[in-house]
Coordinates of C-alpha atoms and ligand atoms in Angstrom, one line a residue:
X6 CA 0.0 0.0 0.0
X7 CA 2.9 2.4 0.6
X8 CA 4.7 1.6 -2.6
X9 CA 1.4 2.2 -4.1
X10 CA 0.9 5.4 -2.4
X11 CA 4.4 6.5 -2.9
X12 CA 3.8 5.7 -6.7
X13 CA 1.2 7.4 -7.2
X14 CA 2.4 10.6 -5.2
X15 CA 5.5 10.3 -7.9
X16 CA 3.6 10.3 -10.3
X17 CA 1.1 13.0 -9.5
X18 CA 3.7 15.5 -7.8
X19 CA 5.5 16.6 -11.3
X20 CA 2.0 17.4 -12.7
X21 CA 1.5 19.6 -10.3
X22 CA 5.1 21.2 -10.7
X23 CA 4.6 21.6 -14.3
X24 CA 1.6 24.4 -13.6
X25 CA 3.7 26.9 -11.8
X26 CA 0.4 29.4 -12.3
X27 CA -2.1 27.2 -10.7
X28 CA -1.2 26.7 -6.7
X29 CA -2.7 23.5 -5.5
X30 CA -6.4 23.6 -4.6
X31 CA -7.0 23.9 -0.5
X32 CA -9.1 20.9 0.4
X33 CA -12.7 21.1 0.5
X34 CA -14.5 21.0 3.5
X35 CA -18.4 19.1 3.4
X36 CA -19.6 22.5 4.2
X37 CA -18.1 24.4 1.8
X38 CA -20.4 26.2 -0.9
X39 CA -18.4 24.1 -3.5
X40 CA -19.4 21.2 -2.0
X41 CA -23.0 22.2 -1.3
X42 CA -23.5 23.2 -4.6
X43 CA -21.7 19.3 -6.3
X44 CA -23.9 17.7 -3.9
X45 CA -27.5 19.3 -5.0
X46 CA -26.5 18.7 -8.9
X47 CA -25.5 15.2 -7.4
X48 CA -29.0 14.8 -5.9
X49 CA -31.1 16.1 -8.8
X50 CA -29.2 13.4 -11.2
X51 CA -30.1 11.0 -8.5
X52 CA -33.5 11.5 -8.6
X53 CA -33.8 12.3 -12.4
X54 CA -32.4 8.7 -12.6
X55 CA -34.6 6.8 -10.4
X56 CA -37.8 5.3 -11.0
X57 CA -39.5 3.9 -8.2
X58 CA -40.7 5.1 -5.3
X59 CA -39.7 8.8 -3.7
X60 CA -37.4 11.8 -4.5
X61 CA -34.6 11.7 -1.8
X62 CA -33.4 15.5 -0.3
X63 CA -29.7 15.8 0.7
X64 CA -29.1 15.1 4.6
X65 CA -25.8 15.6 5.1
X66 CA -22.2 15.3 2.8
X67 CA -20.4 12.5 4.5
X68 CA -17.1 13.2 2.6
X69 CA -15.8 14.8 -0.7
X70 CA -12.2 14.1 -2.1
X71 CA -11.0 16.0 -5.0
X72 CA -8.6 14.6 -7.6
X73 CA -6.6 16.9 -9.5
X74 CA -6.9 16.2 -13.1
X75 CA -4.7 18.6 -15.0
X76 CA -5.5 22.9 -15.2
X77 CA -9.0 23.3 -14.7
X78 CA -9.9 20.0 -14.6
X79 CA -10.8 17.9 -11.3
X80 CA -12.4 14.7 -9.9
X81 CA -14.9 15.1 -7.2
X82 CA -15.9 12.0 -5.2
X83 CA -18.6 12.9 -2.9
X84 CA -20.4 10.7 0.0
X85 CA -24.3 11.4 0.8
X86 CA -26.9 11.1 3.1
X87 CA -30.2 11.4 2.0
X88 CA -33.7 11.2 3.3
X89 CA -36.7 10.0 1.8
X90 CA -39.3 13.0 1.1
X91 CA -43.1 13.0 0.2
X92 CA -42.7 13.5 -3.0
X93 CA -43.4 10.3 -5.5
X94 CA -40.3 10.1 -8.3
X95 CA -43.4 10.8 -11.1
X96 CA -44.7 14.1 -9.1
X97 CA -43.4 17.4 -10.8
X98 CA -42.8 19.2 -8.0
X99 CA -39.8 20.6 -8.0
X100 CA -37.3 19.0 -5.1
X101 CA -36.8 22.0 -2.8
X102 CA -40.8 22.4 -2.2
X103 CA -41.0 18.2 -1.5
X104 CA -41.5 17.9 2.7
X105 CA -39.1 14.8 3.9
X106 CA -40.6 12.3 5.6
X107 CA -40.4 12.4 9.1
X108 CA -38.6 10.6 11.9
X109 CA -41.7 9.4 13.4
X110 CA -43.3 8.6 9.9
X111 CA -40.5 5.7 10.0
X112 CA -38.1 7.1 7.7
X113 CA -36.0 5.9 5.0
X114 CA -32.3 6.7 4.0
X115 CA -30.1 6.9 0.8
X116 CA -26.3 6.2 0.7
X117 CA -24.8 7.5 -2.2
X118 CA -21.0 7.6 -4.0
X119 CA -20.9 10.3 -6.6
X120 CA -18.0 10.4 -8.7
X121 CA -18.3 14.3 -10.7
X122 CA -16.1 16.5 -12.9
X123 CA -15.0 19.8 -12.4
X124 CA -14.0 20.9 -15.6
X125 CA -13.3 25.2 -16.6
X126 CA -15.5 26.0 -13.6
X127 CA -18.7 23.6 -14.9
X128 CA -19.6 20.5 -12.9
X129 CA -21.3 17.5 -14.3
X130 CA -22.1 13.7 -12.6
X131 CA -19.9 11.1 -14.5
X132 CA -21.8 8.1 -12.1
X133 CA -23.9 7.4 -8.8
X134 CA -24.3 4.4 -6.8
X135 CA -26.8 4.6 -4.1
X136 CA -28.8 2.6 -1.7
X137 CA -31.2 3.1 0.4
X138 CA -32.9 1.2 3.6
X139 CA -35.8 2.1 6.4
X140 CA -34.3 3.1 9.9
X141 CA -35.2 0.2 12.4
X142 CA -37.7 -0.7 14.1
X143 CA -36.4 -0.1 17.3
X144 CA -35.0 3.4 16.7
X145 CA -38.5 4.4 16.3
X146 CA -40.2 2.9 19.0
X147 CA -37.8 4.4 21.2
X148 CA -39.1 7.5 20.7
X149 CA -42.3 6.8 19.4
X150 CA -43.6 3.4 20.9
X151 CA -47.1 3.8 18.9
X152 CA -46.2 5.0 15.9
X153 CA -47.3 2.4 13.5
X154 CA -44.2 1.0 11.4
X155 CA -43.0 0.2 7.4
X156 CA -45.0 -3.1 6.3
X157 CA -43.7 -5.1 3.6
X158 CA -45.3 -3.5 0.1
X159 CA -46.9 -7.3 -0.6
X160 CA -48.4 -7.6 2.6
X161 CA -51.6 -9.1 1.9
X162 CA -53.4 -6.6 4.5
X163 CA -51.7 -3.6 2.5
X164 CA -52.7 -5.1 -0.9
X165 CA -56.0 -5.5 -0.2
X166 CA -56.1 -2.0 1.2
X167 CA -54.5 -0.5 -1.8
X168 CA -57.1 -2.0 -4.2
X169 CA -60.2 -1.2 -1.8
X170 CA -59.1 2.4 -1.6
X171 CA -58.4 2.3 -5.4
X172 CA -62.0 1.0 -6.1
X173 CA -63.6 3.7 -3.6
X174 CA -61.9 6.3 -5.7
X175 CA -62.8 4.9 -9.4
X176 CA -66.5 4.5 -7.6
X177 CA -66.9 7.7 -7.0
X178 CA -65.2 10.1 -9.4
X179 CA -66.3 11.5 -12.5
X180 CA -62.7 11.5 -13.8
X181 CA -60.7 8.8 -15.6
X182 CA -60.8 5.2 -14.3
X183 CA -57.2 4.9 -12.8
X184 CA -54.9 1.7 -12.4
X185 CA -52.5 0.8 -9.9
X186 CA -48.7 1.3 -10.9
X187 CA -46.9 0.8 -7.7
X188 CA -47.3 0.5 -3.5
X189 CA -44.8 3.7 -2.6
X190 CA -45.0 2.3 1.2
X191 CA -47.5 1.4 4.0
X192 CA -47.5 1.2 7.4
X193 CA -50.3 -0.5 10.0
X194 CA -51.4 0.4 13.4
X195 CA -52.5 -2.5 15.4
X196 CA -54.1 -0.2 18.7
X197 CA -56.7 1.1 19.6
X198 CA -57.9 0.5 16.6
X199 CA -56.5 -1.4 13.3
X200 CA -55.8 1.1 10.4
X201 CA -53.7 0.4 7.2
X202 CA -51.7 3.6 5.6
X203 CA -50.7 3.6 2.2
X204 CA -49.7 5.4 -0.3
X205 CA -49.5 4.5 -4.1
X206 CA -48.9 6.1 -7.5
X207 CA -51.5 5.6 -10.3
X208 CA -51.9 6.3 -14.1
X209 CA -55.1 7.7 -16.2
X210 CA -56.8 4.9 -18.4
X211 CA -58.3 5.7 -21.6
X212 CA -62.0 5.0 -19.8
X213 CA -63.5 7.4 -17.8
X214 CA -64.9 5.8 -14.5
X215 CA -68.3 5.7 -16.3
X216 CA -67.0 3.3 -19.0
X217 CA -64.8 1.3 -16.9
X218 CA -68.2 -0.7 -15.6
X219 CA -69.0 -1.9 -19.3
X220 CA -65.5 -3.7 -19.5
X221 CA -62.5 -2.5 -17.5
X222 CA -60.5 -5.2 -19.1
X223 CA -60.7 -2.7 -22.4
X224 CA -59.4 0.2 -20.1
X225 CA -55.9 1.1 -21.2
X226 CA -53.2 3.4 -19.5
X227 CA -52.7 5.9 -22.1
X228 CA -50.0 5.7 -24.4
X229 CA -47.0 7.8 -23.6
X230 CA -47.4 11.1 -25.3
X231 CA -50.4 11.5 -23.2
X232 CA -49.7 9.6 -19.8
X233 CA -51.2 11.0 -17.0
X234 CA -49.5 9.7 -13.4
X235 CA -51.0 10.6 -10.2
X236 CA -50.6 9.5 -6.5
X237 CA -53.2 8.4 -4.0
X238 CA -52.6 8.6 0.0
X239 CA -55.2 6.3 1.7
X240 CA -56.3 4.9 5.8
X241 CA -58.3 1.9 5.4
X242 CA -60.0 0.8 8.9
X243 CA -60.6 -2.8 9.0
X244 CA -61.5 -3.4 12.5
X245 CA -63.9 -2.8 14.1
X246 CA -65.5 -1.6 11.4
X247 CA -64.5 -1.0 7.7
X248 CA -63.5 2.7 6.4
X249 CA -61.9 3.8 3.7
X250 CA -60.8 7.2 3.1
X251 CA -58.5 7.8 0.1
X252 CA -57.3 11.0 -1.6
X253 CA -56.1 11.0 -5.1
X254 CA -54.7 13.7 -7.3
X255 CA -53.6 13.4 -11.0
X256 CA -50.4 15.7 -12.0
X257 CA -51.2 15.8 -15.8
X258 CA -49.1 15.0 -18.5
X259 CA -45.7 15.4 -17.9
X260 CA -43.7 15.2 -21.4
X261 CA -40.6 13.1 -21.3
X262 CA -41.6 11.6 -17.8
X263 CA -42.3 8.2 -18.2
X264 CA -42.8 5.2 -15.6
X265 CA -41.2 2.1 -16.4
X266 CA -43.3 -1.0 -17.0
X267 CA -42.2 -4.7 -15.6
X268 CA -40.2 -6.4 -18.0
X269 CA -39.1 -3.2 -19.4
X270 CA -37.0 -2.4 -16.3
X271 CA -35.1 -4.8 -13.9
X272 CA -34.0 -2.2 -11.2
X273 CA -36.9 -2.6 -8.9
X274 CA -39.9 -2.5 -11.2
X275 CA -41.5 -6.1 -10.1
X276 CA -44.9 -6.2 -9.6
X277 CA -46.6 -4.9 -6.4
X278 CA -47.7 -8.4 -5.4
X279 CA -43.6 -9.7 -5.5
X280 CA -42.2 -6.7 -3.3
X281 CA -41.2 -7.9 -0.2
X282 CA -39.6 -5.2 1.2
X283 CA -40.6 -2.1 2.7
X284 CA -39.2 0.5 0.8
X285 CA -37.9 0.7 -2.6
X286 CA -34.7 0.7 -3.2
X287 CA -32.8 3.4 -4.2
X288 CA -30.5 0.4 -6.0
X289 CA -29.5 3.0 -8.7
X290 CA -26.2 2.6 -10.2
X291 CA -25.7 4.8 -12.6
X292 CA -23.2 5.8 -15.6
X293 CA -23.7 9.2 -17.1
X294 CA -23.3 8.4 -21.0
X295 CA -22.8 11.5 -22.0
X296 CA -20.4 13.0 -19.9
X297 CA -17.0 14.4 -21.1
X298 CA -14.8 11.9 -19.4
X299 CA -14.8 8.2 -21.0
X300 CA -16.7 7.1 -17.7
X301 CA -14.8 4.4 -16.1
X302 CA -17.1 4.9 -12.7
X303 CA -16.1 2.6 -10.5
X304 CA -15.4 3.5 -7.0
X305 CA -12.2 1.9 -6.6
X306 CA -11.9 2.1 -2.6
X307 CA -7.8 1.2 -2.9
X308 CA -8.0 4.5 -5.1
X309 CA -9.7 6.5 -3.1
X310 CA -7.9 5.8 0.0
X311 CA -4.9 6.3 -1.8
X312 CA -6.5 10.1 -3.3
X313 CA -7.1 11.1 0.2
X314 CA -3.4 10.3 1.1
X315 CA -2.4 12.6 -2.0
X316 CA -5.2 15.3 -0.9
X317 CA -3.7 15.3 2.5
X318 CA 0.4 16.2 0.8
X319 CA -1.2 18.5 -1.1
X320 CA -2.9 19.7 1.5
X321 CA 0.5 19.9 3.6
X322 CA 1.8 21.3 1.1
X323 CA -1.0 23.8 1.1
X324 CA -0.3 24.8 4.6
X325 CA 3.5 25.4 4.1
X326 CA 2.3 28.7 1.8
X327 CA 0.4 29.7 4.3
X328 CA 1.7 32.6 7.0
X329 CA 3.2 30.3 10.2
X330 CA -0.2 29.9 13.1
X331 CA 0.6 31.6 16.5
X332 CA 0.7 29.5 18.8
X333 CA -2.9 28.6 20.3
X334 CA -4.9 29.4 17.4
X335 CA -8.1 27.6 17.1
X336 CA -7.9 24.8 15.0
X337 CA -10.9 24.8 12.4
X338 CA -13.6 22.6 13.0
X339 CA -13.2 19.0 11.0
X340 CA -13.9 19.7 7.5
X341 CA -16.1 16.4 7.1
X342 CA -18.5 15.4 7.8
X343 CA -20.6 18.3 6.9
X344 CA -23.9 19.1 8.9
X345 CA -27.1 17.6 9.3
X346 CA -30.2 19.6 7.1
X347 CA -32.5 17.1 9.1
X348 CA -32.3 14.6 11.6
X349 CA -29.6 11.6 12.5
X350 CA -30.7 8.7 11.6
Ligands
NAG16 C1 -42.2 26.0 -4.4 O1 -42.0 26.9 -3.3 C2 -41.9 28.2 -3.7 C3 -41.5 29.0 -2.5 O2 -42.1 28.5 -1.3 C4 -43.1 28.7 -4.3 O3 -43.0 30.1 -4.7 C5 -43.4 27.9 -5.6 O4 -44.7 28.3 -6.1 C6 -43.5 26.4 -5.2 N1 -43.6 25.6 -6.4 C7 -44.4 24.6 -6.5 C8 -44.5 23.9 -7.8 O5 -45.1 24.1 -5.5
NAG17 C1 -59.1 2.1 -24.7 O1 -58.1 1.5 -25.5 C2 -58.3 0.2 -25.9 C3 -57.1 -0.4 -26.6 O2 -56.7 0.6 -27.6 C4 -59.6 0.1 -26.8 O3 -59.9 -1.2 -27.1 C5 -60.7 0.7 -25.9 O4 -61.9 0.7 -26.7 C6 -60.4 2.1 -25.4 N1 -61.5 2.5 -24.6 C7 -62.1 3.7 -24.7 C8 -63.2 4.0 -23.7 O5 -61.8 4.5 -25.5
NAG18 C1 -43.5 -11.1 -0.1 O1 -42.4 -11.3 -0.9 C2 -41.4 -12.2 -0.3 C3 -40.2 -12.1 -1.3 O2 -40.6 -12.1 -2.6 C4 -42.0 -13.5 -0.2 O3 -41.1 -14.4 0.4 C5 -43.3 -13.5 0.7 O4 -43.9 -14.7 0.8 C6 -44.2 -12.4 0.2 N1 -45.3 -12.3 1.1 C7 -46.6 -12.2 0.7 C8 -47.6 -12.0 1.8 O5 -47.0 -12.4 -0.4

């Protein structure tokens, strides 16, 4: 590992002696605006390249390494933390109005490596790799021992109340007859009385409601030049007695937004009835084809773990410049990780 380092160092140090003008770059901190700024482009390709489930909002920069590439011309590797927000992937409203979901609403985080360019001043994503997962069960009830908890999307309680809320809508409007596309999540509360919560995204058939009771078998989603997603939010009581109060609003056609069908898209597009898990995955790996650099996007951690030994020397090397500290002087707070928008998970 330290020939490797040592190697690299050899080889990086007389690129950076070669550009007498440009004096290295001092590190950046999480906090910084640079890195602020990297890590909402980084979020709004992560959400313009997800198709399931909900947007995610930036919690908090983990960690960013830079890579000197040559004048001009950097590699930023940034670490996120995001948090789930209201807002399904096929609503159009814009990130910064979309609420995220709350601790107490059981909520669900993102983990994501971004690998961007910084080339003459403009930034662009060359890849993402995320994941996401629900906080525990236990972290919850710790400080909310009531609060009713993530079910699994094919729980046969939560499909059941997902179809019965569906029906009391398409009985009841005047609108188109809408279809099912996907279970966004659901929670149940067993006391004092049972309820089912769940939320689910929809599309507009070619039937209106009306027409749907001749034969709702001939009741297509449009095509895509005039798709029409919406969302439904729904509390289905089943005990004592049954209730079903649903709420569903269409967003109209949105051009170029499209929802991937099963088949078409292996990600995390299975059927509702085959999802056994409680949130969808944020499983996005993702390779930006047209970005500048010849994209090879791996996240090499033997690389990176070298960069951040070279980002420290240059770092050093940063500091030498510098006029000497007296003697007591505050050290800076630690540059990483950044702070928290929301809440810790
Ligand atoms: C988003 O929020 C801003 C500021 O609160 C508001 O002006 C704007 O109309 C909102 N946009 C949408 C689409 O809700
Ligand atoms: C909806 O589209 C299907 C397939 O194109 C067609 O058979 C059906 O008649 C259409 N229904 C209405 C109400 O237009
Ligand atoms: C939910 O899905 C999982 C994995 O696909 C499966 O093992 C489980 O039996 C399913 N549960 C129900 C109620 O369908």
């Amino acid at each position: 590992m330290k020939v490797l380092v040592a190697l690299i160092l050899l080889v990086q140090l007389p690129v950076h002696k070669a550009v007498p003008a440009a004096p290295p770059p001092p590190p950046l901190g999480c906090d910084d605006p640079e890195s602020e700024a990297a890590a909402e482009l980084a979020v709004n390709y992560i959400n313009d390249h997800s198709h399931h489930g909900y947007k995610f909002a930036l919690n908090r920069i983990e960690n960013v390494r830079v890579l000197p590439q040559g004048p001009n011309n950097q590699i930023l590797f940034l670490e996120l933390d995001l948090l789930e927000t209201k807002c399904h992937i096929l609503s159009p409203v814009p990130l910064e109005n979309c609420t995220v979901r709350s601790f107490e609403e059981h909520a669900v985080e993102g983990d994501c490596d971004v690998k961007l360019q910084k080339l003459d001043g403009k930034l662009s994503v060359l890849a993402s790799k995320c994941h996401s997962h629900a906080d525990s069960a236990e972290d919850v009830i710790r400080v909310c021992p009531d609060c009713p908890l993530l079910e699994n999307l094919n729980n046969s309680e939560v499909l059941t109340g997902a179809a019965a809320a569906l029906n009391e809508h398409n009985s009841k409007t005047a609108d188109a007859y809408l279809k099912l596309l996907e279970i966004g999540r659901a929670r149940i509360q067993f006391h004092p009385v049972r309820l089912v919560f769940v939320e689910f995204a929809v599309a507009a058939t070619n039937c209106s409601a009306e027409e749907s009771k001749a034969n709702v078998d001939a009741c297509q989603l449009l095509p895509e030049d005039e798709s029409n997603f919406g969302f439904c939010t729904a509390t289905i009581a089943t005990e004592p007695t049954t209730d079903v109060q649903v709420d569903c609003k269409l967003y109209g056609h949105q051009p170029g937004v499209s929802y991937p069908h099963p088949g078409q898209d292996t990600s995390a597009g299975l059927l509702p009835n085959v999802q056994g898990f409680t949130n969808h995955n944020l499983r996005l790996s993702h390779n930006n084809p047209v970005a500048s650099e010849s994209s090879s996007s791996e996240f090499p951690t033997s690389v990176i773990a070298a960069k951040s030994v070279a980002k420290r020397a240059v770092a050093e090397a940063a500091q030498h410049d510098k006029v000497v500290r007296p003697v007591g002087f505050a050290p800076p707070p630690p540059p990483c990780p950044g702070r928290i928008h929301y809440f810790k998970i």
